C-alpha cells in the first residue's frame, strides 16, 4: 500500500479535467504531482479550468497551475513539464511516477498514455467529457482490462472535441472528482482493475461498472503486439494534437 504523502502522480493535460483532478489529489495529501502540458491559459476555457484566472491568460499552464496548487497545499511538490506527451517522451515521463491521470482531450494522447503506462506497468485513470456526458476508467498496473478493451484503436476521421462540440463545466468537474477518487483507490490498493464510471449531467445519474477484458486486445492480451508508439498515423496525430 502506498502512503499518499509518498505518492508520485503524473497529470497529463492541465485543462478542464487535469486542473480539478490535480487540486483534489493535492488536497488529499498526494506528495508529488507532475504536470504535462505545453499549452497556455486561454480565456475561453476559464469556466472549467479552475486553477486559472483572467490574469493568467497567455501564461504557460503548467507554471500557473504549479503556483496555484502549492498555494492551496504548501507541502506539495510539483514537477512542471512544459511539453506535450509524444511517442518519444511518453515512457520516460510515465516511468518516473506511481500513477498517471489522463486529462487529455484527444484520442491520440489517450492511446499513447494507455500504451506507455502498460509498457511501464503503471496504473492510469482515464477521463473524458463532452457536452453533458463524461466517463472515468481506472486501469491497474497489471493492465487488464485496459483502455483498448473499450476502444480498440484510433478512430478514423475527426472525432468530436470540447472545442467543436462543447462541454458543460460542472460535468468536467464531476469526472475529474471521479478520477481523483479512483486514483486514490488505486494508490491504496482499494479498487479492482477496470472500474468505469459514467455520468449523465442532464439526467443527473452516475453509474459504476466493471469492464471485462476484450479477447485478443492488442495491449493487455497474452499475445499483445503494441504498435501505437511506432505507427506512422498514430505518431503524426499525437504530435499535432497532444
PDB file of C-alpha atoms in Angstrom:
ATOM      1  CA  UNK A   1       0.000   0.000   0.000  1.00  0.00           C
ATOM      2  CA  UNK A   2       1.336   3.468  -0.938  1.00  0.00           C
ATOM      3  CA  UNK A   3       1.166   6.324   1.545  1.00  0.00           C
ATOM      4  CA  UNK A   4      -0.357   9.309  -0.266  1.00  0.00           C
ATOM      5  CA  UNK A   5       2.395  11.585   1.032  1.00  0.00           C
ATOM      6  CA  UNK A   6       4.940   9.369  -0.741  1.00  0.00           C
ATOM      7  CA  UNK A   7       2.934   9.005  -3.938  1.00  0.00           C
ATOM      8  CA  UNK A   8       4.015  10.492  -7.245  1.00  0.00           C
ATOM      9  CA  UNK A   9       1.203  11.189  -9.731  1.00  0.00           C
ATOM     10  CA  UNK A  10       1.580  12.392 -13.309  1.00  0.00           C
ATOM     11  CA  UNK A  11      -1.253  14.573 -14.658  1.00  0.00           C
ATOM     12  CA  UNK A  12      -1.264  14.657 -18.458  1.00  0.00           C
ATOM     13  CA  UNK A  13      -3.205  17.670 -19.648  1.00  0.00           C
ATOM     14  CA  UNK A  14      -3.750  20.632 -17.316  1.00  0.00           C
ATOM     15  CA  UNK A  15      -7.208  21.584 -18.567  1.00  0.00           C
ATOM     16  CA  UNK A  16     -10.802  21.003 -17.581  1.00  0.00           C
ATOM     17  CA  UNK A  17     -10.058  17.540 -16.206  1.00  0.00           C
ATOM     18  CA  UNK A  18      -6.465  17.966 -15.106  1.00  0.00           C
ATOM     19  CA  UNK A  19      -6.999  21.137 -13.068  1.00  0.00           C
ATOM     20  CA  UNK A  20      -9.696  19.855 -10.676  1.00  0.00           C
ATOM     21  CA  UNK A  21      -8.172  16.366 -10.533  1.00  0.00           C
ATOM     22  CA  UNK A  22      -4.772  17.792  -9.597  1.00  0.00           C
ATOM     23  CA  UNK A  23      -6.324  20.048  -6.954  1.00  0.00           C
ATOM     24  CA  UNK A  24      -8.299  17.185  -5.419  1.00  0.00           C
ATOM     25  CA  UNK A  25      -5.198  14.994  -5.242  1.00  0.00           C
ATOM     26  CA  UNK A  26      -3.097  17.798  -3.785  1.00  0.00           C
ATOM     27  CA  UNK A  27      -5.654  18.487  -1.046  1.00  0.00           C
ATOM     28  CA  UNK A  28      -5.983  14.747  -0.371  1.00  0.00           C
ATOM     29  CA  UNK A  29      -2.309  14.658   0.559  1.00  0.00           C
ATOM     30  CA  UNK A  30      -0.562  13.279  -2.524  1.00  0.00           C
ATOM     31  CA  UNK A  31       3.084  14.233  -2.105  1.00  0.00           C
ATOM     32  CA  UNK A  32       4.234  14.927  -5.662  1.00  0.00           C
ATOM     33  CA  UNK A  33       2.371  15.920  -8.807  1.00  0.00           C
ATOM     34  CA  UNK A  34       3.935  16.034 -12.261  1.00  0.00           C
ATOM     35  CA  UNK A  35       2.115  18.288 -14.745  1.00  0.00           C
ATOM     36  CA  UNK A  36       2.451  17.733 -18.503  1.00  0.00           C
ATOM     37  CA  UNK A  37       1.115  20.365 -20.912  1.00  0.00           C
ATOM     38  CA  UNK A  38       2.661  22.714 -23.463  1.00  0.00           C
ATOM     39  CA  UNK A  39      -0.405  24.940 -23.836  1.00  0.00           C
ATOM     40  CA  UNK A  40      -1.118  28.415 -22.473  1.00  0.00           C
ATOM     41  CA  UNK A  41      -4.080  29.669 -20.494  1.00  0.00           C
ATOM     42  CA  UNK A  42      -6.987  30.706 -22.749  1.00  0.00           C
ATOM     43  CA  UNK A  43      -9.830  32.959 -21.613  1.00  0.00           C
ATOM     44  CA  UNK A  44     -12.441  30.767 -23.314  1.00  0.00           C
ATOM     45  CA  UNK A  45     -11.580  27.831 -21.038  1.00  0.00           C
ATOM     46  CA  UNK A  46     -11.663  29.550 -17.655  1.00  0.00           C
ATOM     47  CA  UNK A  47     -15.168  28.268 -16.845  1.00  0.00           C
ATOM     48  CA  UNK A  48     -13.783  24.754 -16.407  1.00  0.00           C
ATOM     49  CA  UNK A  49     -10.031  25.172 -15.813  1.00  0.00           C
ATOM     50  CA  UNK A  50     -10.352  26.117 -12.181  1.00  0.00           C
ATOM     51  CA  UNK A  51      -6.681  26.738 -11.372  1.00  0.00           C
ATOM     52  CA  UNK A  52      -6.550  29.755 -13.702  1.00  0.00           C
ATOM     53  CA  UNK A  53      -7.936  33.293 -13.678  1.00  0.00           C
ATOM     54  CA  UNK A  54      -8.160  36.257 -16.045  1.00  0.00           C
ATOM     55  CA  UNK A  55      -4.713  37.481 -15.017  1.00  0.00           C
ATOM     56  CA  UNK A  56      -3.181  34.168 -16.152  1.00  0.00           C
ATOM     57  CA  UNK A  57      -4.350  34.328 -19.769  1.00  0.00           C
ATOM     58  CA  UNK A  58      -1.430  33.768 -22.123  1.00  0.00           C
ATOM     59  CA  UNK A  59       0.800  32.232 -19.462  1.00  0.00           C
ATOM     60  CA  UNK A  60       2.071  28.605 -19.564  1.00  0.00           C
ATOM     61  CA  UNK A  61      -0.488  26.318 -17.939  1.00  0.00           C
ATOM     62  CA  UNK A  62       2.000  24.184 -16.012  1.00  0.00           C
ATOM     63  CA  UNK A  63       3.722  27.110 -14.309  1.00  0.00           C
ATOM     64  CA  UNK A  64       0.460  28.831 -13.356  1.00  0.00           C
ATOM     65  CA  UNK A  65      -1.055  25.550 -12.144  1.00  0.00           C
ATOM     66  CA  UNK A  66       2.025  24.748 -10.083  1.00  0.00           C
ATOM     67  CA  UNK A  67       1.785  28.064  -8.224  1.00  0.00           C
ATOM     68  CA  UNK A  68      -1.946  27.672  -7.655  1.00  0.00           C
ATOM     69  CA  UNK A  69      -1.579  24.149  -6.302  1.00  0.00           C
ATOM     70  CA  UNK A  70       1.250  24.975  -3.918  1.00  0.00           C
ATOM     71  CA  UNK A  71      -0.712  27.987  -2.651  1.00  0.00           C
ATOM     72  CA  UNK A  72      -3.509  25.592  -1.617  1.00  0.00           C
ATOM     73  CA  UNK A  73      -1.249  22.728  -0.489  1.00  0.00           C
ATOM     74  CA  UNK A  74       2.098  24.188   0.695  1.00  0.00           C
ATOM     75  CA  UNK A  75       3.708  20.792   1.347  1.00  0.00           C
ATOM     76  CA  UNK A  76       3.021  19.605  -2.207  1.00  0.00           C
ATOM     77  CA  UNK A  77       5.936  19.063  -4.582  1.00  0.00           C
ATOM     78  CA  UNK A  78       5.129  19.994  -8.191  1.00  0.00           C
ATOM     79  CA  UNK A  79       7.203  18.975 -11.196  1.00  0.00           C
ATOM     80  CA  UNK A  80       6.113  21.014 -14.249  1.00  0.00           C
ATOM     81  CA  UNK A  81       6.801  19.530 -17.689  1.00  0.00           C
ATOM     82  CA  UNK A  82       6.167  22.284 -20.238  1.00  0.00           C
ATOM     83  CA  UNK A  83       5.854  19.817 -23.122  1.00  0.00           C
ATOM     84  CA  UNK A  84       3.285  17.651 -24.857  1.00  0.00           C
ATOM     85  CA  UNK A  85       3.184  13.897 -24.427  1.00  0.00           C
ATOM     86  CA  UNK A  86       4.700  12.297 -27.531  1.00  0.00           C
ATOM     87  CA  UNK A  87       5.877   8.820 -28.527  1.00  0.00           C
ATOM     88  CA  UNK A  88       9.424   9.999 -27.805  1.00  0.00           C
ATOM     89  CA  UNK A  89       8.934  11.047 -24.185  1.00  0.00           C
ATOM     90  CA  UNK A  90       5.847   9.136 -23.004  1.00  0.00           C
ATOM     91  CA  UNK A  91       7.537   6.115 -21.448  1.00  0.00           C
ATOM     92  CA  UNK A  92      10.253   8.163 -19.743  1.00  0.00           C
ATOM     93  CA  UNK A  93       7.696  10.523 -18.197  1.00  0.00           C
ATOM     94  CA  UNK A  94       5.411   7.719 -17.027  1.00  0.00           C
ATOM     95  CA  UNK A  95       8.329   5.755 -15.600  1.00  0.00           C
ATOM     96  CA  UNK A  96       9.031   8.477 -13.047  1.00  0.00           C
ATOM     97  CA  UNK A  97       5.630   8.272 -11.354  1.00  0.00           C
ATOM     98  CA  UNK A  98       3.461   5.776  -9.487  1.00  0.00           C
ATOM     99  CA  UNK A  99       0.265   6.550 -11.408  1.00  0.00           C
ATOM    100  CA  UNK A 100      -0.962   8.704 -14.288  1.00  0.00           C
ATOM    101  CA  UNK A 101      -4.102  10.813 -14.680  1.00  0.00           C
ATOM    102  CA  UNK A 102      -5.379  11.220 -18.243  1.00  0.00           C
ATOM    103  CA  UNK A 103      -6.627  14.794 -18.570  1.00  0.00           C
ATOM    104  CA  UNK A 104      -6.108  14.954 -22.328  1.00  0.00           C
ATOM    105  CA  UNK A 105      -8.805  15.932 -24.821  1.00  0.00           C
ATOM    106  CA  UNK A 106      -7.911  13.804 -27.846  1.00  0.00           C
ATOM    107  CA  UNK A 107      -7.742  10.108 -28.669  1.00  0.00           C
ATOM    108  CA  UNK A 108      -4.112  10.142 -29.814  1.00  0.00           C
ATOM    109  CA  UNK A 109      -2.847  11.201 -26.396  1.00  0.00           C
ATOM    110  CA  UNK A 110      -5.213   8.863 -24.575  1.00  0.00           C
ATOM    111  CA  UNK A 111      -3.995   5.822 -26.517  1.00  0.00           C
ATOM    112  CA  UNK A 112      -0.387   6.940 -26.156  1.00  0.00           C
ATOM    113  CA  UNK A 113      -0.703   7.294 -22.389  1.00  0.00           C
ATOM    114  CA  UNK A 114      -2.543   3.964 -22.127  1.00  0.00           C
ATOM    115  CA  UNK A 115       0.199   2.180 -24.031  1.00  0.00           C
ATOM    116  CA  UNK A 116       3.052   3.870 -22.172  1.00  0.00           C
ATOM    117  CA  UNK A 117       1.513   3.005 -18.801  1.00  0.00           C
ATOM    118  CA  UNK A 118       1.022  -0.604 -19.861  1.00  0.00           C
ATOM    119  CA  UNK A 119       4.618  -0.913 -21.029  1.00  0.00           C
ATOM    120  CA  UNK A 120       5.937   0.666 -17.829  1.00  0.00           C
ATOM    121  CA  UNK A 121       3.452  -1.211 -15.617  1.00  0.00           C
ATOM    122  CA  UNK A 122       1.913   1.922 -14.134  1.00  0.00           C
ATOM    123  CA  UNK A 123      -1.781   2.322 -13.271  1.00  0.00           C
ATOM    124  CA  UNK A 124      -3.683   5.044 -15.118  1.00  0.00           C
ATOM    125  CA  UNK A 125      -7.047   6.726 -14.688  1.00  0.00           C
ATOM    126  CA  UNK A 126      -8.555   7.869 -17.972  1.00  0.00           C
ATOM    127  CA  UNK A 127     -11.163  10.591 -18.190  1.00  0.00           C
ATOM    128  CA  UNK A 128     -13.287  12.195 -20.896  1.00  0.00           C
ATOM    129  CA  UNK A 129     -16.133  14.701 -21.015  1.00  0.00           C
ATOM    130  CA  UNK A 130     -18.174  16.191 -23.827  1.00  0.00           C
ATOM    131  CA  UNK A 131     -21.433  18.115 -23.733  1.00  0.00           C
ATOM    132  CA  UNK A 132     -23.371  16.691 -20.719  1.00  0.00           C
ATOM    133  CA  UNK A 133     -21.641  13.324 -20.545  1.00  0.00           C
ATOM    134  CA  UNK A 134     -18.426  12.059 -19.001  1.00  0.00           C
ATOM    135  CA  UNK A 135     -16.521   8.883 -18.173  1.00  0.00           C
ATOM    136  CA  UNK A 136     -13.667   7.816 -15.930  1.00  0.00           C
ATOM    137  CA  UNK A 137     -11.852   4.491 -16.209  1.00  0.00           C
ATOM    138  CA  UNK A 138      -9.366   3.005 -13.750  1.00  0.00           C
ATOM    139  CA  UNK A 139      -6.715   0.645 -15.137  1.00  0.00           C
ATOM    140  CA  UNK A 140      -4.382  -1.195 -12.780  1.00  0.00           C
ATOM    141  CA  UNK A 141      -0.665  -1.758 -13.208  1.00  0.00           C
ATOM    142  CA  UNK A 142      -1.431  -5.287 -14.420  1.00  0.00           C
ATOM    143  CA  UNK A 143      -3.205  -3.716 -17.382  1.00  0.00           C
ATOM    144  CA  UNK A 144      -6.229  -5.933 -17.991  1.00  0.00           C
ATOM    145  CA  UNK A 145      -8.846  -4.754 -18.697  1.00  0.00           C
ATOM    146  CA  UNK A 146      -7.474  -1.624 -20.331  1.00  0.00           C
ATOM    147  CA  UNK A 147      -8.387   1.389 -22.443  1.00  0.00           C
ATOM    148  CA  UNK A 148      -8.027  -0.655 -25.629  1.00  0.00           C
ATOM    149  CA  UNK A 149     -10.507  -3.183 -24.311  1.00  0.00           C
ATOM    150  CA  UNK A 150     -13.100  -0.416 -24.689  1.00  0.00           C
ATOM    151  CA  UNK A 151     -11.689   1.476 -27.670  1.00  0.00           C
ATOM    152  CA  UNK A 152      -9.588  -0.760 -29.873  1.00  0.00           C
ATOM    153  CA  UNK A 153      -7.670   1.904 -31.779  1.00  0.00           C
ATOM    154  CA  UNK A 154      -7.735   5.487 -33.005  1.00  0.00           C
ATOM    155  CA  UNK A 155     -10.994   6.353 -34.761  1.00  0.00           C
ATOM    156  CA  UNK A 156     -10.867   7.134 -38.448  1.00  0.00           C
ATOM    157  CA  UNK A 157     -11.614  10.744 -39.336  1.00  0.00           C
ATOM    158  CA  UNK A 158     -12.184  13.609 -36.944  1.00  0.00           C
ATOM    159  CA  UNK A 159     -13.692  12.929 -33.528  1.00  0.00           C
ATOM    160  CA  UNK A 160     -15.778  15.466 -31.626  1.00  0.00           C
ATOM    161  CA  UNK A 161     -13.841  17.535 -29.078  1.00  0.00           C
ATOM    162  CA  UNK A 162     -14.694  20.067 -26.395  1.00  0.00           C
ATOM    163  CA  UNK A 163     -13.817  22.840 -28.837  1.00  0.00           C
ATOM    164  CA  UNK A 164     -16.070  21.518 -31.585  1.00  0.00           C
ATOM    165  CA  UNK A 165     -18.948  20.067 -29.557  1.00  0.00           C
ATOM    166  CA  UNK A 166     -18.756  21.977 -26.289  1.00  0.00           C
ATOM    167  CA  UNK A 167     -18.717  20.774 -22.708  1.00  0.00           C
ATOM    168  CA  UNK A 168     -20.567  21.776 -19.539  1.00  0.00           C
ATOM    169  CA  UNK A 169     -18.109  22.927 -16.894  1.00  0.00           C
ATOM    170  CA  UNK A 170     -19.687  21.141 -13.888  1.00  0.00           C
ATOM    171  CA  UNK A 171     -19.706  17.832 -15.821  1.00  0.00           C
ATOM    172  CA  UNK A 172     -15.937  18.096 -16.225  1.00  0.00           C
ATOM    173  CA  UNK A 173     -15.614  18.727 -12.501  1.00  0.00           C
ATOM    174  CA  UNK A 174     -17.639  15.620 -11.663  1.00  0.00           C
ATOM    175  CA  UNK A 175     -15.498  13.445 -13.949  1.00  0.00           C
ATOM    176  CA  UNK A 176     -12.281  14.895 -12.516  1.00  0.00           C
ATOM    177  CA  UNK A 177     -13.509  14.175  -8.978  1.00  0.00           C
ATOM    178  CA  UNK A 178     -14.196  10.579 -10.001  1.00  0.00           C
ATOM    179  CA  UNK A 179     -10.703  10.345 -11.486  1.00  0.00           C
ATOM    180  CA  UNK A 180      -9.137  11.598  -8.266  1.00  0.00           C
ATOM    181  CA  UNK A 181     -11.217   9.160  -6.214  1.00  0.00           C
ATOM    182  CA  UNK A 182     -10.225   6.223  -8.431  1.00  0.00           C
ATOM    183  CA  UNK A 183      -6.580   7.321  -8.356  1.00  0.00           C
ATOM    184  CA  UNK A 184      -6.519   7.355  -4.555  1.00  0.00           C
ATOM    185  CA  UNK A 185      -8.145   3.935  -4.530  1.00  0.00           C
ATOM    186  CA  UNK A 186      -5.522   2.565  -6.920  1.00  0.00           C
ATOM    187  CA  UNK A 187      -2.685   4.072  -4.891  1.00  0.00           C
ATOM    188  CA  UNK A 188      -4.019   2.497  -1.701  1.00  0.00           C
ATOM    189  CA  UNK A 189      -4.984  -0.855  -3.247  1.00  0.00           C
ATOM    190  CA  UNK A 190      -8.699  -0.357  -2.692  1.00  0.00           C
ATOM    191  CA  UNK A 191     -10.027  -0.770  -6.235  1.00  0.00           C
ATOM    192  CA  UNK A 192     -10.068  -3.625  -8.730  1.00  0.00           C
ATOM    193  CA  UNK A 193      -8.981  -3.199 -12.330  1.00  0.00           C
ATOM    194  CA  UNK A 194     -11.384  -1.902 -14.922  1.00  0.00           C
ATOM    195  CA  UNK A 195     -13.694   0.316 -12.870  1.00  0.00           C
ATOM    196  CA  UNK A 196     -15.650   2.507 -15.324  1.00  0.00           C
ATOM    197  CA  UNK A 197     -17.688   5.460 -14.060  1.00  0.00           C
ATOM    198  CA  UNK A 198     -20.194   7.165 -16.372  1.00  0.00           C
ATOM    199  CA  UNK A 199     -22.021  10.407 -15.612  1.00  0.00           C
ATOM    200  CA  UNK A 200     -25.024  11.951 -17.361  1.00  0.00           C
ATOM    201  CA  UNK A 201     -25.358  15.601 -16.406  1.00  0.00           C
ATOM    202  CA  UNK A 202     -28.781  16.008 -17.986  1.00  0.00           C
ATOM    203  CA  UNK A 203     -30.327  13.068 -16.157  1.00  0.00           C
ATOM    204  CA  UNK A 204     -28.124  13.646 -13.083  1.00  0.00           C
ATOM    205  CA  UNK A 205     -27.268   9.966 -12.911  1.00  0.00           C
ATOM    206  CA  UNK A 206     -23.989   8.163 -12.322  1.00  0.00           C
ATOM    207  CA  UNK A 207     -23.155   4.525 -12.901  1.00  0.00           C
ATOM    208  CA  UNK A 208     -20.154   2.410 -11.936  1.00  0.00           C
ATOM    209  CA  UNK A 209     -19.423  -0.948 -13.501  1.00  0.00           C
ATOM    210  CA  UNK A 210     -16.536  -3.327 -14.142  1.00  0.00           C
ATOM    211  CA  UNK A 211     -15.184  -3.614 -17.684  1.00  0.00           C
ATOM    212  CA  UNK A 212     -14.266  -7.103 -18.883  1.00  0.00           C
ATOM    213  CA  UNK A 213     -11.022  -7.769 -20.785  1.00  0.00           C
ATOM    214  CA  UNK A 214     -11.549  -7.929 -24.552  1.00  0.00           C
ATOM    215  CA  UNK A 215     -10.338 -11.159 -26.110  1.00  0.00           C
ATOM    216  CA  UNK A 216      -7.337 -10.515 -28.340  1.00  0.00           C
ATOM    217  CA  UNK A 217      -6.770  -6.958 -27.065  1.00  0.00           C
ATOM    218  CA  UNK A 218      -3.534  -5.673 -28.604  1.00  0.00           C
ATOM    219  CA  UNK A 219      -2.477  -4.067 -25.328  1.00  0.00           C
ATOM    220  CA  UNK A 220      -3.337  -6.441 -22.492  1.00  0.00           C
ATOM    221  CA  UNK A 221      -3.846  -9.889 -24.036  1.00  0.00           C
ATOM    222  CA  UNK A 222      -1.182 -12.567 -23.741  1.00  0.00           C
ATOM    223  CA  UNK A 223      -0.253 -12.185 -27.407  1.00  0.00           C
ATOM    224  CA  UNK A 224      -0.236  -8.398 -27.330  1.00  0.00           C
ATOM    225  CA  UNK A 225       1.507  -6.555 -30.142  1.00  0.00           C
ATOM    226  CA  UNK A 226       1.596  -2.844 -29.317  1.00  0.00           C
ATOM    227  CA  UNK A 227       2.066  -0.716 -32.412  1.00  0.00           C
ATOM    228  CA  UNK A 228       0.855   2.703 -31.351  1.00  0.00           C
ATOM    229  CA  UNK A 229       4.285   4.032 -30.391  1.00  0.00           C
ATOM    230  CA  UNK A 230       5.595   3.428 -33.893  1.00  0.00           C
ATOM    231  CA  UNK A 231       2.590   3.505 -36.234  1.00  0.00           C
ATOM    232  CA  UNK A 232       3.009   6.483 -38.552  1.00  0.00           C
ATOM    233  CA  UNK A 233      -0.658   7.542 -38.387  1.00  0.00           C
ATOM    234  CA  UNK A 234      -0.573   7.447 -34.601  1.00  0.00           C
ATOM    235  CA  UNK A 235       2.713   9.343 -34.283  1.00  0.00           C
ATOM    236  CA  UNK A 236       1.538  12.064 -36.649  1.00  0.00           C
ATOM    237  CA  UNK A 237      -1.760  12.528 -34.822  1.00  0.00           C
ATOM    238  CA  UNK A 238      -0.202  12.506 -31.371  1.00  0.00           C
ATOM    239  CA  UNK A 239       2.422  15.048 -32.441  1.00  0.00           C
ATOM    240  CA  UNK A 240      -0.128  17.572 -33.672  1.00  0.00           C
ATOM    241  CA  UNK A 241      -2.974  17.002 -31.180  1.00  0.00           C
ATOM    242  CA  UNK A 242      -1.408  16.003 -27.868  1.00  0.00           C
TER     243      UNK A 242
END
